[in-house]
Tab-separated table of C-alpha atoms and ligand atoms in Angstrom:
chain	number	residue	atom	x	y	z
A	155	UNK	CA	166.054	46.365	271.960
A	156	UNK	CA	164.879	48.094	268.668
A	157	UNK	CA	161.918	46.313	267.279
A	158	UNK	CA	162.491	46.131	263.429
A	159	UNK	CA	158.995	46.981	261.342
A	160	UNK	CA	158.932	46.298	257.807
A	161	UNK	CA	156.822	48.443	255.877
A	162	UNK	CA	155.984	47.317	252.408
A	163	UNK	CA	154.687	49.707	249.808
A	164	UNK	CA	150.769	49.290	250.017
A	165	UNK	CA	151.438	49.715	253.614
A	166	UNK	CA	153.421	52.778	252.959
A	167	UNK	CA	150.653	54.376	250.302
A	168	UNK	CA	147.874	53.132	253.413
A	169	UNK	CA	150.124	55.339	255.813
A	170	UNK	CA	150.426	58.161	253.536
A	171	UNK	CA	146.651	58.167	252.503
A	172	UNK	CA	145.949	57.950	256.254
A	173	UNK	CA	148.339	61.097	257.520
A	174	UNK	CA	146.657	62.904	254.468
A	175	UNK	CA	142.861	61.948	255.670
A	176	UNK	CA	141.936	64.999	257.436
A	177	UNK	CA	143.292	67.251	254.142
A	178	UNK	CA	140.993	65.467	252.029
A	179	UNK	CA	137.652	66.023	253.791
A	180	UNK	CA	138.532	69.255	254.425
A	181	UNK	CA	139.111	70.020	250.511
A	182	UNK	CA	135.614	68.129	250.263
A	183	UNK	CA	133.967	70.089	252.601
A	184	UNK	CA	135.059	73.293	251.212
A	185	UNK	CA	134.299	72.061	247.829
A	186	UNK	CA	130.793	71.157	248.623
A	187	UNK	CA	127.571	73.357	247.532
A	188	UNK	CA	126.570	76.059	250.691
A	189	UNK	CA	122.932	74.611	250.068
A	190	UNK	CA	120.849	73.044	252.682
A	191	UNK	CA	120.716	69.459	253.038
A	192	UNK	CA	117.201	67.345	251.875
A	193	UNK	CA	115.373	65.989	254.100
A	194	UNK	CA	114.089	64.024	251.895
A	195	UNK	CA	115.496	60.930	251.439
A	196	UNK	CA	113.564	57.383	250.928
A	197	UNK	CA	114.689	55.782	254.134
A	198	UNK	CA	113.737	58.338	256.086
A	199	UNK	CA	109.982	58.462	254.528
A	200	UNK	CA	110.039	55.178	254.815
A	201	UNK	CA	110.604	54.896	258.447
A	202	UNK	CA	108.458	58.302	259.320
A	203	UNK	CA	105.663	56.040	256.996
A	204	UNK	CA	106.313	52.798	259.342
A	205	UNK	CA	106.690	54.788	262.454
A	206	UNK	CA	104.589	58.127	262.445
A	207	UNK	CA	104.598	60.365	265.421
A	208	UNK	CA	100.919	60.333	265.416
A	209	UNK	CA	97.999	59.366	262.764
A	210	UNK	CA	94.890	61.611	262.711
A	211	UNK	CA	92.004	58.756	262.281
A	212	UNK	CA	88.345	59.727	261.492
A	213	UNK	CA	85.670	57.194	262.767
A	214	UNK	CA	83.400	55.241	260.151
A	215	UNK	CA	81.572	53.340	261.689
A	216	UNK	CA	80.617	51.979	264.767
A	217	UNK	CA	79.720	48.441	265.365
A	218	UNK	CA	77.716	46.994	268.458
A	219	UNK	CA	78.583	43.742	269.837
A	220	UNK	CA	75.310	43.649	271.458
A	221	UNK	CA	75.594	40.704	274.155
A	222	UNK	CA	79.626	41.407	274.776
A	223	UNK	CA	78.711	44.909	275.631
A	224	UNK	CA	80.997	46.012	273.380
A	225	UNK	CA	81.719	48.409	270.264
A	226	UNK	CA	84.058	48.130	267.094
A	227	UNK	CA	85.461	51.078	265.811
A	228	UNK	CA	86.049	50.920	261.975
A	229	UNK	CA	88.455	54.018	261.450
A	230	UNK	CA	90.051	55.485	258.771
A	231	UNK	CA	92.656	58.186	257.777
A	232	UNK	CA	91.479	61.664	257.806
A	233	UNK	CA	93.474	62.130	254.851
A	234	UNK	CA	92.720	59.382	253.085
A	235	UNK	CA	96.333	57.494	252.261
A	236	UNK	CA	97.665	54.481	253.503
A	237	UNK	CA	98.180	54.576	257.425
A	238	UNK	CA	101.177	52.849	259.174
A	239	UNK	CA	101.612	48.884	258.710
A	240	UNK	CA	102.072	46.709	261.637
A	241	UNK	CA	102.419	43.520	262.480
A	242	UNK	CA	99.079	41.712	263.699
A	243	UNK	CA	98.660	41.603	267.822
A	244	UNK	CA	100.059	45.255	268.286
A	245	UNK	CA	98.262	48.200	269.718
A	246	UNK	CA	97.614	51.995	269.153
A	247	UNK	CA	97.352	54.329	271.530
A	248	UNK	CA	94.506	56.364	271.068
A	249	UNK	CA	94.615	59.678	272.656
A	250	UNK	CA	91.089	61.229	274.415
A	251	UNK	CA	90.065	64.707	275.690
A	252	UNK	CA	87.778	63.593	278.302
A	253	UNK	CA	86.609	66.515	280.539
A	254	UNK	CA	89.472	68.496	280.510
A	255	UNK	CA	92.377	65.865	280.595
A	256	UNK	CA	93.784	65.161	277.913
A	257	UNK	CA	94.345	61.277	278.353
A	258	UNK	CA	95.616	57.876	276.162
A	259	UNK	CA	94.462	54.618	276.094
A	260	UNK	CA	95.859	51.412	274.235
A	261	UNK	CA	93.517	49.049	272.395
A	262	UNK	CA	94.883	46.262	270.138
A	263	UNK	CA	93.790	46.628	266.630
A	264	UNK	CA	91.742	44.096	265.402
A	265	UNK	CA	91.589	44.566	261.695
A	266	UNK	CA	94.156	42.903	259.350
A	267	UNK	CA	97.314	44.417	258.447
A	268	UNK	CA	97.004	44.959	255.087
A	269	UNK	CA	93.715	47.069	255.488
A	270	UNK	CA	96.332	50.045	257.170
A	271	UNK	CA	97.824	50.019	253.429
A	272	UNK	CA	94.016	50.896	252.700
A	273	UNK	CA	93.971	53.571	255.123
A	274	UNK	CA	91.680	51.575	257.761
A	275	UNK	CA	92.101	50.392	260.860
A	276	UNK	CA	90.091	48.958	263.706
A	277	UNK	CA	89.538	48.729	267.824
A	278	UNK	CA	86.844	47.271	270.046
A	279	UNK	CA	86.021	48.780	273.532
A	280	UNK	CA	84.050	46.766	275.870
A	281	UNK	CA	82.496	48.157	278.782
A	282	UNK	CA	84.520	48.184	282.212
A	283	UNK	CA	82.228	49.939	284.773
A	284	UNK	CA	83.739	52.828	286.399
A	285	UNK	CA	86.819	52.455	283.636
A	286	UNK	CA	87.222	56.285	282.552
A	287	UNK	CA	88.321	56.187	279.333
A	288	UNK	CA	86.030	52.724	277.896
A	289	UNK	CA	83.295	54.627	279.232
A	290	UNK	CA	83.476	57.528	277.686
A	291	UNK	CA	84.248	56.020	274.436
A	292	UNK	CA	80.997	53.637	274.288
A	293	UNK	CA	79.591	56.867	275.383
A	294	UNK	CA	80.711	59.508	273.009
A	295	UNK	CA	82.127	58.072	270.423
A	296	UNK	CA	80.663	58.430	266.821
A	297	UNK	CA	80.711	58.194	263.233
A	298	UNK	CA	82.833	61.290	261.695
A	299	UNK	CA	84.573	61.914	265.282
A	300	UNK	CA	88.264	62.417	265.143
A	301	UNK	CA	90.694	61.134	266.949
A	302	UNK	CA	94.502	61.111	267.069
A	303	UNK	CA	96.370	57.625	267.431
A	304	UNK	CA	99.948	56.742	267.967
A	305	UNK	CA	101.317	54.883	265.229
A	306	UNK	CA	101.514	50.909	265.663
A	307	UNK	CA	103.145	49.982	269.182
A	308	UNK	CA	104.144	46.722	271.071
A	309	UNK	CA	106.106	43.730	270.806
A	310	UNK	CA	103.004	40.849	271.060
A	311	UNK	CA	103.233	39.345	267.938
A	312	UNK	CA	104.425	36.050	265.942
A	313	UNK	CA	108.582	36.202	266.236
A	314	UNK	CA	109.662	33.159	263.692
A	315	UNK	CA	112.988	33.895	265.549
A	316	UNK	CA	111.586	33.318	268.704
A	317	UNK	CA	108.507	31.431	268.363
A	318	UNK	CA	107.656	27.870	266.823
A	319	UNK	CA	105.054	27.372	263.700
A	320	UNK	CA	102.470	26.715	266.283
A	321	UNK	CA	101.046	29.737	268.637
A	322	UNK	CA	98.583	29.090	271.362
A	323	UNK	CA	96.031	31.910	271.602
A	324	UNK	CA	94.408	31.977	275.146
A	325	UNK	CA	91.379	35.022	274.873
A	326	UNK	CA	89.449	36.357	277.325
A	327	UNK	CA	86.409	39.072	276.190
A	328	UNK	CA	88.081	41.759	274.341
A	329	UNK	CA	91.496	39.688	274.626
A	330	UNK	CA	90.043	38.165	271.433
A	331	UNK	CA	91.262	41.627	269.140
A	332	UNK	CA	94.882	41.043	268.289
A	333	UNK	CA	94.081	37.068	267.590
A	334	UNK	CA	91.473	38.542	265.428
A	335	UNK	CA	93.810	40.491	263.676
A	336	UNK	CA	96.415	37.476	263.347
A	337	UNK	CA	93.875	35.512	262.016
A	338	UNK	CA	92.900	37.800	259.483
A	339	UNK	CA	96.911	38.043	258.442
A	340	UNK	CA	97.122	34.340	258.116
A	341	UNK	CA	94.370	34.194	256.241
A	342	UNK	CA	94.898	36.548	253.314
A	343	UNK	CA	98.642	35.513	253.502
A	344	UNK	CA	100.537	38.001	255.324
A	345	UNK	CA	101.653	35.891	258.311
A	346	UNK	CA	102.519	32.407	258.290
A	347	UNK	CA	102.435	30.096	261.549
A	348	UNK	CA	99.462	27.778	262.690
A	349	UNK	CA	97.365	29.412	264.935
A	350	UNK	CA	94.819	27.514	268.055
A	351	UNK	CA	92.688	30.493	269.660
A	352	UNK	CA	91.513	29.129	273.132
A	353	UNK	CA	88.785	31.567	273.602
A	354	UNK	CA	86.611	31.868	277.152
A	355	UNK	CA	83.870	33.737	277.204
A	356	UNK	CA	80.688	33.241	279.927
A	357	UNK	CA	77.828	32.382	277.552
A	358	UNK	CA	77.355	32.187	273.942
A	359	UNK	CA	75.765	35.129	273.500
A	360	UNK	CA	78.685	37.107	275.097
A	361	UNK	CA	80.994	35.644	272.465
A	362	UNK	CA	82.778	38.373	270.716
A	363	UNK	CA	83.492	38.263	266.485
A	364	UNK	CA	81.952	34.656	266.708
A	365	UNK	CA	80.683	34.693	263.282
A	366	UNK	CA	83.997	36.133	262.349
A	367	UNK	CA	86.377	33.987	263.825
A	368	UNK	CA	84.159	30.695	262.850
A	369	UNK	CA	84.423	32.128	259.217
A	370	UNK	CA	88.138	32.213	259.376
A	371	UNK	CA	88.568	29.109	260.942
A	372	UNK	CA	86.212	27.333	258.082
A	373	UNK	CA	88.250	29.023	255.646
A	374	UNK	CA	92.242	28.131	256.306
A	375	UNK	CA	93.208	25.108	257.946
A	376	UNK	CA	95.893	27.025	259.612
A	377	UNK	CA	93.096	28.659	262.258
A	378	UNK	CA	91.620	27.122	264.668
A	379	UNK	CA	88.900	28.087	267.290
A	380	UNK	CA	87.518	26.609	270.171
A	381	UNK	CA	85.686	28.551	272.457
A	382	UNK	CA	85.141	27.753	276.623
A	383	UNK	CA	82.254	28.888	278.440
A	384	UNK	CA	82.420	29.447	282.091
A	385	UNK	CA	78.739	29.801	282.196
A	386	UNK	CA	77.136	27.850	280.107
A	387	UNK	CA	77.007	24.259	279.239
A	388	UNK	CA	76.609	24.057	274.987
A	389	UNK	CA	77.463	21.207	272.588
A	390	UNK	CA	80.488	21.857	270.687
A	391	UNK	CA	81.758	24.111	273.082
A	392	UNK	CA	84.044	23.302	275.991
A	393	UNK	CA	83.049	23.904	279.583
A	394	UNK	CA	84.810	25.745	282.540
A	395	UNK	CA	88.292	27.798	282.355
A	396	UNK	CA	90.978	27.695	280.588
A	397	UNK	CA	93.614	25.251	281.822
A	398	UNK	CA	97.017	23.759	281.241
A	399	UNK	CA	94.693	20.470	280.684
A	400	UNK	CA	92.461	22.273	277.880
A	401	UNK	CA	96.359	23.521	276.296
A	402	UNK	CA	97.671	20.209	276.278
A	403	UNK	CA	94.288	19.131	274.713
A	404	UNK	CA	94.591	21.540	271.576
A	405	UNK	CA	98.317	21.880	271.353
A	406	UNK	CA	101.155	19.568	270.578
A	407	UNK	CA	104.644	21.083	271.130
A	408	UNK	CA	106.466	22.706	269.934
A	409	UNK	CA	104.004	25.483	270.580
A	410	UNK	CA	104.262	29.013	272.056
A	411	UNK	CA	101.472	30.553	274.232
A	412	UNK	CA	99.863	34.177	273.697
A	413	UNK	CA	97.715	35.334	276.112
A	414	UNK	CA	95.180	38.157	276.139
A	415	UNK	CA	92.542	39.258	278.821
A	416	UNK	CA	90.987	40.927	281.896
A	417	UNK	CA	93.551	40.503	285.168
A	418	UNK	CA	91.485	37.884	286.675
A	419	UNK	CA	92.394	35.715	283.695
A	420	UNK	CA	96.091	36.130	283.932
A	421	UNK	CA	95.775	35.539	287.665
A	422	UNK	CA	94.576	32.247	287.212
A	423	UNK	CA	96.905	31.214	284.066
A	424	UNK	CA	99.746	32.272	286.402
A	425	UNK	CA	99.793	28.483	287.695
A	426	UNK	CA	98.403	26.851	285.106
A	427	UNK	CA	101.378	27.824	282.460
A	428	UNK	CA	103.412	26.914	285.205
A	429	UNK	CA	102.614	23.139	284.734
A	430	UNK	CA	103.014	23.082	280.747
A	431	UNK	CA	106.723	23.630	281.656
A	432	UNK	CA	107.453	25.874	278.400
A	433	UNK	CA	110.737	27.670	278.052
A	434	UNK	CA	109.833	31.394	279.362
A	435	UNK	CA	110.771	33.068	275.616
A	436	UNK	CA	107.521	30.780	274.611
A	437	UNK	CA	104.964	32.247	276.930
A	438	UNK	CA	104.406	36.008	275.756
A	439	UNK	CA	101.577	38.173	277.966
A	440	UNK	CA	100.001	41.211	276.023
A	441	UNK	CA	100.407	44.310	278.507
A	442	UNK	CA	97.726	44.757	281.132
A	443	UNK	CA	98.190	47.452	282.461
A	444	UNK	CA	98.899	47.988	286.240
A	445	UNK	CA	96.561	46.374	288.753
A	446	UNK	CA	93.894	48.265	290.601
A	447	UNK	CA	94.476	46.859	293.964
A	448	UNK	CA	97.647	48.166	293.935
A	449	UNK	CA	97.573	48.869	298.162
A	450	UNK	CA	97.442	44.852	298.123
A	451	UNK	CA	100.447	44.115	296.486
A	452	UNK	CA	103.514	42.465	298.408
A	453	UNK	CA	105.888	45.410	299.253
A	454	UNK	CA	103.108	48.134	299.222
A	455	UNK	CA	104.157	50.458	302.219
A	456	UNK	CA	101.358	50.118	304.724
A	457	UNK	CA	101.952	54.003	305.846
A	458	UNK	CA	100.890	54.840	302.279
A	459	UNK	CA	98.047	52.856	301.976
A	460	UNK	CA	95.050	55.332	301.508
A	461	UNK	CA	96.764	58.793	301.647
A	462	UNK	CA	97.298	61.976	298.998
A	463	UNK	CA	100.631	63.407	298.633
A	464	UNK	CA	101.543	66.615	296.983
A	465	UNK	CA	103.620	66.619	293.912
A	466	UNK	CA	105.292	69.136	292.029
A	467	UNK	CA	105.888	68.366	288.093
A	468	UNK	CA	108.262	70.179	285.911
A	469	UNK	CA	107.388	70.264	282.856
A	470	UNK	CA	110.042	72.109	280.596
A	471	UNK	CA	109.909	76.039	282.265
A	472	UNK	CA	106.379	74.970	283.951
A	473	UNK	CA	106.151	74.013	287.120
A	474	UNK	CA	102.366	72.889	288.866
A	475	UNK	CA	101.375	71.602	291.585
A	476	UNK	CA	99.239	68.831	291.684
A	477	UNK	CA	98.062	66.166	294.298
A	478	UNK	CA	97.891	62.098	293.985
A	479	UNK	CA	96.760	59.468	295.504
A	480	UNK	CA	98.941	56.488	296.271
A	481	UNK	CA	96.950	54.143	294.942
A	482	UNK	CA	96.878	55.669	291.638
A	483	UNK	CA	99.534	55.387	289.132
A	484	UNK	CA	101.359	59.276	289.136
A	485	UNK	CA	100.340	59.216	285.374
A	486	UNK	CA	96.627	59.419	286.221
A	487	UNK	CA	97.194	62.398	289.020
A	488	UNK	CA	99.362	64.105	286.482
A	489	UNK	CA	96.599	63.981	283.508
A	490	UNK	CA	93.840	64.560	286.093
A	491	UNK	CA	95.591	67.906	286.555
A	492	UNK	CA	94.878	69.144	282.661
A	493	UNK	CA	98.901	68.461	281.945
A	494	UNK	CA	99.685	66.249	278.586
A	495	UNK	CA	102.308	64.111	279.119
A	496	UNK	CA	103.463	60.933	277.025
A	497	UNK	CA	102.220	58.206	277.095
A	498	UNK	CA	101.503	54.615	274.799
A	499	UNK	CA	101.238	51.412	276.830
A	500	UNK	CA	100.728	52.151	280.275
A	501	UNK	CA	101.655	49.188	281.817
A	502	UNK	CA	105.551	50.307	282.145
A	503	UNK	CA	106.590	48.686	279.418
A	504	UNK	CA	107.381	51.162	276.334
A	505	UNK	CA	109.293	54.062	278.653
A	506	UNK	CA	107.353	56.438	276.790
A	507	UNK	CA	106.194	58.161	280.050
A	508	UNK	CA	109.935	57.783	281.416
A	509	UNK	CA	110.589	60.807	283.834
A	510	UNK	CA	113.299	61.770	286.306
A	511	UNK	CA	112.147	61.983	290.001
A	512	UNK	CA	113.921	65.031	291.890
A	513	UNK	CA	112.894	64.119	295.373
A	514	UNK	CA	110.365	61.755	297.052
A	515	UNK	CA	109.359	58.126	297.204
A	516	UNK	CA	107.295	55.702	295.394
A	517	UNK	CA	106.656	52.001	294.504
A	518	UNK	CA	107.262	50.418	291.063
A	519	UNK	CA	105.045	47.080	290.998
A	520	UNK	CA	107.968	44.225	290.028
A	521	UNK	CA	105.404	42.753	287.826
A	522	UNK	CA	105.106	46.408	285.876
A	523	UNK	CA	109.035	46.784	286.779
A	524	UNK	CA	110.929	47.240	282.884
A	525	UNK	CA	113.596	50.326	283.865
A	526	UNK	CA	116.913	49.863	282.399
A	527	UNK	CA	118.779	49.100	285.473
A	528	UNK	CA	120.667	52.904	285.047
A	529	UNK	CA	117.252	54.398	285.328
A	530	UNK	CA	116.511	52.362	288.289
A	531	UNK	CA	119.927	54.183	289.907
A	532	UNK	CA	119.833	57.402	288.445
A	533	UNK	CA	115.584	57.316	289.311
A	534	UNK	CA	114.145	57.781	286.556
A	535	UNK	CA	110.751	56.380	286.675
A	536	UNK	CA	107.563	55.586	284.295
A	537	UNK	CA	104.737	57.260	286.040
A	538	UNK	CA	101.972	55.177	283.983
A	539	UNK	CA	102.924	52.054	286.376
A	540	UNK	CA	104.610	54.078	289.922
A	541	UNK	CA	102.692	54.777	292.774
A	542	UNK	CA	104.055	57.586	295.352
A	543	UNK	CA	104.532	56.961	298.524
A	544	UNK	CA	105.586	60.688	300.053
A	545	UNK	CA	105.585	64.219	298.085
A	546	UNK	CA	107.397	64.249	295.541
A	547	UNK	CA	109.042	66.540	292.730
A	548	UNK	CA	109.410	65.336	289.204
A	549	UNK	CA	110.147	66.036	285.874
A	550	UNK	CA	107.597	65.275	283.163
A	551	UNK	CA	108.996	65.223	279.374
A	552	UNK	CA	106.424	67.458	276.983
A	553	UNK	CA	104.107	65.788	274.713
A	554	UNK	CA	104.742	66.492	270.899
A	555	UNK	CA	100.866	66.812	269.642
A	556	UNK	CA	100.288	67.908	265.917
A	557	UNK	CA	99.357	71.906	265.316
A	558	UNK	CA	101.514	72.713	268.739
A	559	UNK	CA	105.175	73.813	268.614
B	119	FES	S1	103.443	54.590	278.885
B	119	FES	FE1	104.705	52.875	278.423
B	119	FES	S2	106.076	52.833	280.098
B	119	FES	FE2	104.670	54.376	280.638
């Protein structure tokens, strides 16, 4: 049966205009001037502004935090303009030539958003014996050293979306940074939620930015502070860890939790977030990196446990060999070997590091464990947080790094 279409006369001028579409554009495009197109445009210096490849940062000055065994480093830009704006609790990743590898670390700022716009921009180091990278930094580092940062990185930060007016800081030792840095934002204005830091350190005197944070506090009814000492009994201070008892203390849901702080910290908040019974969006972890007792970890293959395999990396037309330990993360054999790969957060979270493994086996912690599920099947790995398990052959992406085609 003949299926009658009526076709009024917009319709019909629609029809014609789209039969004649491909004419037009092609009259355009031979109309148009042969010149080369800007690069120029506002939305693109905007977003190479908010998201530079790298920022060349020139230290300061250098701040002791005696007792913590820590250091501040107050940083500018080597060229003096604005550097990138983030929001407070994110990260840069600082890269380090440390004796002959060419290396990155993360460290949460802890200076105040608006001070970027300013050109400055701060992190604090604290001593990890044995750590590579924190030690050389206390180390070495010094006023009018330069150093190259990635622009701001990470997702740990206040999400009105997500996250109710009320955020729950838990800090442990240098965990304290980006809650220094929110604090600072809601106190000059730029953020806008209440904000309970929870904040265990072993003694008084090991208390990082004390002064600081009990300055902020005194000045904005939106922060407060209370800090735990494991160590140390103290009036006006509370005593022992950091438990779901403490939270439900301070905090009065709606409430989410941030957390911040050395592995032993998270191990034991595992089970005590467990009992506060909070929706999972609510509880948000800052990255931590990939444990070092990686040979204990359920699923480890005992035949690995202990042993170096040889691993071939391809890196563009290059080709080395290197060798790795299995209880490493592949990242750390393939920097050891002098080759610059990318890298931000190193806890297999950002994919910067992502790279395609040819042949071989390895094992990707589940708590590390963010592949898209087609890089799980087409194996594609992130080396910062994979651990081999036989030789292997892989392919490393290049590192972009400024003055290098
Ligand atoms: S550096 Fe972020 S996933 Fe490897």
């Amino acid at each position: 049966m003949a299926i009658k279409v009526k076709v009024g006369l917009i319709g019909a001028l629609d029809m014609l205009k789209f039969k004649n579409m491909a004419k037009v554009r092609e009259m355009a495009i031979q109309a148009a001037p042969a010149n080369e197109i800007t690069a120029d445009y506002a939305i693109n210096n905007n977003a190479r502004a908010l998201h530079p490849d790298y920022q060349e940062l020139i230290v300061d000055k250098v701040i002791e935090h005696g007792g913590a065994g820590a250091k501040t480093y107050l940083m500018r830009s080597k060229d003096g303009g604005p550097l990138a704006y983030f929001r407070a609790g994110q990260y840069l990743s600082l890269k380090l030539a440390i004796d002959g590898s060419s290396v990155t670390r993360p460290y949460s700022i802890s200076s105040a958003p608006a001070d970027a716009l300013k050109g400055a921009v701060s992190v604090t180091v604290r001593s990890n014996p044995g750590g590579f990278a924190a030690e050389y930094m206390l180390k070495e580092f010094k006023e009018g050293d330069e150093v190259l940062s990635s622009g701001p990185q990470g997702n740990f930060y206040y999400e009105p979306l997500r996250d109710p007016q009320h955020i729950v800081a838990l800090a442990g030792g240098s965990g304290i940074t980006p809650f220094l840095s929110m604090a600072q934002a809601i106190a000059d204005g730029t953020e806008d939620f209440d904000l309970t830091i929870l904040f265990g350190s072993r003694t008084r005197e090991q208390i990082l930015f004390r002064e600081e944070l009990d300055e902020l506090a005194a000045g904005c009814d939106k922060i407060h502070v209370v800090h735990v000492l494991s160590d140390e009994k103290a009036d006006g201070f509370e005593h022992g860890f950091i438990t779901a008892d403490l939270i439900r203390k301070y905090a009065s849901a709606p409430y989410s939790v941030f957390v911040c702080g050395p592995e032993a910290m998270y191990n034991f908040l595992k089970g005590e977030l467990d009992k506060l019974g909070l929706p999972r969006k609510n509880i948000r972890c800052e990255m931590l990196g990939v444990t070092k007792k990686i040979a204990e970890a359920a699923g480890f293959p005992e035949d690995a446990k202990g042993r170096t395999f040889a691993i071939k990396v391809r890196q563009g037309a290059d080709e080395y060999e290197i060798s790795a330990k299995s209880e490493e993360p592949i990242l750390v054999a393939v920097e050891r070997a002098g080759i610059t790969a990318p890298s931000r957060c190193r806890s297999g979270e950002c994919g910067w590091c992502r790279s395609k493994v040819i042949s071989g086996t390895y094992f990707a912690p589940p708590e590390n464990e963010n592949r898209r599920y087609a890089d799980v099947t087409w194996n594609y790995i992130h080396p910062c947080a994979t651990f081999p398990t036989s030789d292997m052959v892989i392919e490393v992406p290049a590192e972009y790094t400024p003055g290098r085609k």
